[in-house]
Amino acid sequence: MGFNCGIVGLPNVGKSTLFNALTATQAAQAANYPFCTIEPNVGRVAVPDPRLEKLAAIATSDKIVPTQLEFVDIAGLVKGASKGEGLGNQFLANIREVDAIAHVLRCFEDGDVTHVAGNVDPVRDAEIVETELMLADLDSVEKRLPGLEKRAKGGDKDAAAEAPLVKKALEALREGKPARDVALTADERPIFHRLQLITAKPMMYVLNVDEASAATGNAHSAKALAYAKKRGMLAVVISAAIEAEVAQLPADEQAEFLTSLGLSETGLTRVVRAGYQLLDLVTFFTVGPKEARAWTVRREARAPEAAGVIHTDFEKGFIRAETIAYDDYIALKGEAGSRDAGKLRLEGKEYAVKDGDVFHFRFNV
């Protein structure tokens, strides 16, 4: 699938607790000291989508298979990481590999859980981590630019395309702005993406509050939400401790437990949903008697690319996509009703996938 979200933050903010809850495992060691997570832990989680069960009910599918996101729990970052402090070099290498970043900010007081800075201040913590990431990117582009300019003068077309974008990134970073703030044209975006700058990755904040504040938030999370809003960033308030408890309960007891806390859904559901939004993904479906299945592609992906998510042969031999919009499939009780009503469309190679499309792909082997 290939879409993943790295969980980052200072030590002892609840990253590993969140990861454990997300994956309902204890694969990541949650301990009260810095750098307890030394190797990145990887877990795949189902993306909640009530549409899938409705499709399966109409098609009487034997099995339901949701789409998934991958979360990577990365070692805690400290001030000076860009210069190799703590596990900085390893942290930076791991974070370069992910598609998006979930930045966990500590919004809870607990005398038994130490804070590396001595007190709780989510905005300060956010700025520490983001400054380190910008410094790492700044070091990268400063080293890269001279070589690119030299190759561009020698006629290297790729270098000639990349050099002006590296200059744009350099200007932004020197002004204290992340690379994601650089204004780009549609043609420049794929080239800029190749630069693999950490601060160009989409990022959201996960505001980890105490159990009593799970439903309403607290003063710390309110401060962090205001900071996120000012920066135009996604933010989700959760209590990682509660999520860890919920993850261990049988499914039939989870809803009752959440209701007793004044919650309508798990915070993890909101985190996964926000991660999906952050990565700018859409869901399409394949539905039949054997299974109803959700699949993921980036927004504006063409039909052959969607077919290739299922199997590379589908993309190579793509002929056309028999397509029904989700709302039509539900309203007309399935494929036969949609076909009879003229709502089944034949789409070609240039068709841009819409969220909720129900596909049947035709291809040559």
Coordinates of N, CA and C in Angstrom, one line a residue, residues 44-159:
R44 N 0.1 -1.5 11.2 CA -0.9 -1.2 10.2 C -2.3 -1.2 10.8
V45 N -3.0 -0.2 10.6 CA -4.4 -0.1 11.2 C -5.4 0.1 10.2
A46 N -6.6 -0.4 10.5 CA -7.8 -0.3 9.6 C -8.3 1.1 9.6
V47 N -8.7 1.6 8.5 CA -9.3 3.0 8.4 C -10.8 2.8 8.5
P48 N -11.4 3.3 9.6 CA -12.9 3.2 9.8 C -13.6 3.7 8.6
D49 N -14.6 3.0 8.1 CA -15.4 3.5 6.9 C -16.7 2.7 7.0
P50 N -17.8 3.3 7.5 CA -19.1 2.7 7.6 C -19.7 2.3 6.2
R51 N -19.2 2.9 5.2 CA -19.7 2.6 3.8 C -19.5 1.1 3.4
L52 N -18.4 0.6 3.9 CA -18.0 -0.7 3.5 C -19.0 -1.8 4.0
E53 N -19.5 -1.7 5.2 CA -20.5 -2.6 5.7 C -21.8 -2.6 4.9
K54 N -22.2 -1.3 4.5 CA -23.4 -1.2 3.7 C -23.2 -1.8 2.3
L55 N -22.1 -1.7 1.7 CA -21.8 -2.3 0.4 C -21.9 -3.8 0.5
A56 N -21.2 -4.3 1.6 CA -21.2 -5.8 1.8 C -22.5 -6.3 2.1
A57 N -23.4 -5.6 2.8 CA -24.8 -6.1 3.0 C -25.5 -6.3 1.7
I58 N -25.4 -5.3 0.8 CA -26.2 -5.4 -0.4 C -25.6 -6.5 -1.3
A59 N -24.3 -6.7 -1.3 CA -23.7 -7.7 -2.2 C -23.6 -9.1 -1.5
T60 N -24.1 -9.2 -0.3 CA -24.0 -10.4 0.6 C -22.5 -10.9 0.5
S61 N -21.6 -10.1 0.7 CA -20.2 -10.5 0.7 C -19.8 -11.3 1.9
D62 N -19.0 -12.3 1.6 CA -18.6 -13.2 2.7 C -17.6 -12.5 3.7
K63 N -16.8 -11.6 3.1 CA -15.8 -11.0 3.9 C -15.7 -9.5 3.7
I64 N -15.3 -8.8 4.7 CA -15.1 -7.3 4.6 C -13.7 -7.0 4.9
V65 N -13.0 -6.3 4.0 CA -11.6 -6.0 4.1 C -11.4 -4.4 4.0
P66 N -11.2 -3.8 5.1 CA -11.0 -2.3 5.1 C -9.6 -2.0 4.5
T67 N -9.5 -0.7 4.1 CA -8.2 -0.2 3.7 C -7.4 0.1 5.0
Q68 N -6.1 0.3 4.8 CA -5.2 0.4 6.0 C -4.3 1.6 5.9
L69 N -3.8 2.1 7.0 CA -2.7 3.1 7.0 C -1.6 2.5 7.9
E70 N -0.4 2.8 7.6 CA 0.7 2.4 8.4 C 1.2 3.5 9.3
F71 N 1.4 3.1 10.5 CA 2.0 4.1 11.5 C 3.4 3.6 11.9
V72 N 4.3 4.6 12.0 CA 5.7 4.2 12.4 C 6.0 5.0 13.7
D73 N 6.3 4.3 14.8 CA 6.7 4.9 16.0 C 8.2 5.2 16.0
I74 N 8.6 6.5 16.0 CA 10.0 6.9 15.9 C 10.6 7.3 17.2
A75 N 11.8 7.1 17.4 CA 12.5 7.4 18.7 C 12.3 8.9 19.0
G76 N 12.2 9.3 20.3 CA 12.0 10.6 20.7 C 13.1 11.6 20.3
L77 N 12.7 12.8 19.8 CA 13.7 13.8 19.4 C 14.0 14.7 20.6
V78 N 15.2 15.2 20.6 CA 15.5 16.2 21.7 C 16.2 17.4 21.0
K79 N 16.3 18.5 21.7 CA 17.0 19.7 21.2 C 18.4 19.3 20.8
G80 N 18.8 19.7 19.6 CA 20.1 19.4 19.2 C 20.2 18.2 18.3
A81 N 19.0 17.6 18.0 CA 18.9 16.4 17.2 C 19.5 16.6 15.8
S82 N 19.3 17.8 15.2 CA 19.8 18.1 13.9 C 21.3 18.0 13.8
K83 N 22.0 18.1 15.0 CA 23.4 18.0 15.1 C 23.9 16.7 15.6
G84 N 22.9 15.7 15.8 CA 23.2 14.4 16.2 C 23.0 14.1 17.7
E85 N 22.5 15.1 18.4 CA 22.2 14.9 19.9 C 21.2 13.8 20.1
G86 N 21.4 13.1 21.2 CA 20.4 12.0 21.5 C 20.6 10.9 20.4
L87 N 19.4 10.5 19.9 CA 19.4 9.6 18.7 C 19.1 10.4 17.5
G88 N 19.5 11.6 17.4 CA 19.1 12.5 16.3 C 19.3 12.0 14.9
N89 N 20.5 11.5 14.7 CA 20.8 11.0 13.3 C 19.9 9.9 12.9
Q90 N 19.6 9.0 13.8 CA 18.8 7.9 13.5 C 17.3 8.3 13.3
F91 N 16.9 9.3 14.2 CA 15.6 9.9 14.1 C 15.4 10.5 12.8
L92 N 16.3 11.3 12.3 CA 16.2 12.0 11.0 C 16.2 11.0 9.9
A93 N 17.0 9.9 10.0 CA 16.9 9.0 8.9 C 15.6 8.3 8.8
N94 N 15.0 7.9 10.0 CA 13.7 7.3 10.0 C 12.6 8.2 9.5
I95 N 12.6 9.4 9.9 CA 11.5 10.3 9.5 C 11.5 10.7 8.1
R96 N 12.7 10.6 7.4 CA 12.7 10.9 6.0 C 12.0 9.8 5.2
E97 N 11.8 8.6 5.8 CA 11.2 7.5 5.1 C 9.6 7.6 5.1
V98 N 9.0 8.4 5.9 CA 7.5 8.4 6.0 C 6.9 9.4 5.1
D99 N 5.6 9.2 4.8 CA 4.9 10.1 3.9 C 4.3 11.3 4.6
A100 N 4.0 11.2 5.9 CA 3.4 12.3 6.7 C 3.8 12.1 8.1
I101 N 3.6 13.2 8.9 CA 4.0 13.2 10.3 C 2.9 13.5 11.2
A102 N 2.8 12.7 12.3 CA 1.8 12.9 13.4 C 2.7 13.3 14.6
H103 N 2.6 14.6 14.9 CA 3.5 15.2 15.9 C 2.7 15.2 17.3
V104 N 3.1 14.3 18.2 CA 2.4 14.2 19.5 C 2.9 15.3 20.4
L105 N 2.0 16.1 21.0 CA 2.4 17.1 22.0 C 1.8 16.7 23.3
R106 N 2.6 16.8 24.3 CA 2.1 16.5 25.7 C 1.3 17.6 26.2
C107 N 0.0 17.3 26.6 CA -0.9 18.3 27.1 C -1.5 17.8 28.5
F108 N -0.7 17.1 29.2 CA -1.1 16.5 30.5 C 0.0 16.8 31.6
E109 N -0.5 17.0 32.8 CA 0.4 17.1 33.9 C 0.5 15.7 34.6
D110 N 1.7 15.3 35.0 CA 1.9 14.0 35.7 C 3.3 14.0 36.3
G111 N 3.3 14.2 37.7 CA 4.6 14.3 38.4 C 5.4 13.0 38.2
D112 N 4.7 11.9 37.9 CA 5.4 10.6 37.8 C 6.1 10.4 36.4
V113 N 5.7 11.3 35.5 CA 6.3 11.2 34.1 C 7.1 12.4 33.8
T114 N 8.4 12.2 33.8 CA 9.3 13.4 33.6 C 9.1 14.0 32.3
H115 N 9.4 15.3 32.2 CA 9.4 16.1 31.0 C 10.8 16.6 30.7
V116 N 11.4 16.4 29.6 CA 12.8 16.7 29.3 C 13.0 18.2 29.5
A117 N 12.0 19.0 29.4 CA 12.2 20.5 29.5 C 11.8 21.0 30.9
G118 N 11.3 20.1 31.8 CA 11.0 20.4 33.1 C 9.6 20.8 33.4
N119 N 8.8 21.2 32.4 CA 7.4 21.6 32.6 C 6.7 21.4 31.3
V120 N 5.3 21.4 31.4 CA 4.5 21.1 30.2 C 4.2 22.4 29.5
D121 N 4.5 22.5 28.2 CA 4.2 23.6 27.3 C 4.2 23.1 25.9
P122 N 3.0 22.7 25.4 CA 2.9 22.1 24.1 C 3.4 23.0 22.9
V123 N 3.2 24.3 23.0 CA 3.7 25.2 21.9 C 5.2 25.2 21.9
R124 N 5.8 25.4 23.1 CA 7.3 25.3 23.1 C 7.8 24.0 22.5
D125 N 7.2 22.9 22.9 CA 7.6 21.6 22.5 C 7.5 21.5 21.0
A126 N 6.4 22.0 20.4 CA 6.2 22.0 19.0 C 7.3 22.7 18.3
E127 N 7.6 23.9 18.8 CA 8.7 24.7 18.2 C 10.1 24.1 18.3
I128 N 10.3 23.4 19.4 CA 11.6 22.7 19.5 C 11.8 21.7 18.4
V129 N 10.8 20.8 18.3 CA 10.8 19.8 17.2 C 10.9 20.3 15.8
E130 N 10.1 21.3 15.6 CA 10.0 21.9 14.2 C 11.3 22.6 13.9
T131 N 11.9 23.3 14.9 CA 13.2 24.0 14.6 C 14.3 23.0 14.3
E132 N 14.3 21.8 15.0 CA 15.3 20.8 14.7 C 15.1 20.2 13.3
L133 N 13.9 20.0 12.9 CA 13.6 19.5 11.5 C 14.0 20.5 10.5
M134 N 13.7 21.8 10.7 CA 14.1 22.9 9.8 C 15.6 23.0 9.7
L135 N 16.3 22.9 10.8 CA 17.8 22.9 10.8 C 18.4 21.8 10.0
A136 N 17.7 20.6 10.2 CA 18.2 19.4 9.4 C 18.0 19.6 7.9
D137 N 16.9 20.2 7.5 CA 16.6 20.5 6.1 C 17.5 21.6 5.6
L138 N 17.8 22.6 6.4 CA 18.7 23.7 6.0 C 20.1 23.1 5.7
D139 N 20.5 22.3 6.6 CA 21.9 21.7 6.4 C 21.9 20.9 5.1
S140 N 20.8 20.2 4.8 CA 20.7 19.3 3.6 C 20.8 20.2 2.3
V141 N 19.9 21.2 2.3 CA 19.9 22.0 1.0 C 21.1 22.9 0.8
E142 N 21.7 23.3 1.9 CA 23.0 24.1 1.8 C 24.1 23.3 1.2
K143 N 24.1 22.0 1.6 CA 25.1 21.1 1.0 C 24.8 20.7 -0.4
R144 N 23.5 20.6 -0.7 CA 23.1 20.1 -2.0 C 23.2 21.1 -3.1
L145 N 23.0 22.4 -2.8 CA 22.8 23.4 -3.9 C 24.1 23.6 -4.7
P146 N 25.3 23.7 -4.2 CA 26.4 24.0 -5.1 C 26.6 22.9 -6.1
G147 N 26.4 21.6 -5.7 CA 26.6 20.5 -6.7 C 25.5 20.6 -7.8
L148 N 24.3 20.9 -7.4 CA 23.2 21.0 -8.4 C 23.5 22.1 -9.4
E149 N 23.9 23.3 -8.9 CA 24.2 24.4 -9.8 C 25.4 24.0 -10.7
K150 N 26.4 23.3 -10.2 CA 27.5 22.9 -11.1 C 27.0 22.0 -12.2
R151 N 26.2 21.0 -11.8 CA 25.6 20.0 -12.8 C 24.7 20.7 -13.8
A152 N 23.9 21.7 -13.3 CA 23.0 22.4 -14.2 C 23.8 23.2 -15.2
K153 N 24.9 23.8 -14.9 CA 25.7 24.5 -15.8 C 26.3 23.6 -16.9
G154 N 26.5 22.3 -16.5 CA 27.0 21.3 -17.4 C 26.0 20.7 -18.3
G155 N 24.7 21.1 -18.1 CA 23.7 20.6 -19.0 C 22.8 19.5 -18.5
D156 N 22.9 19.2 -17.2 CA 22.1 18.2 -16.5 C 20.7 18.8 -16.4
K157 N 19.7 18.2 -17.1 CA 18.3 18.7 -17.0 C 17.7 18.6 -15.7
D158 N 17.9 17.4 -15.0 CA 17.3 17.2 -13.7 C 17.8 18.2 -12.7
A159 N 19.1 18.4 -12.7 CA 19.7 19.4 -11.8 C 19.2 20.8 -12.1

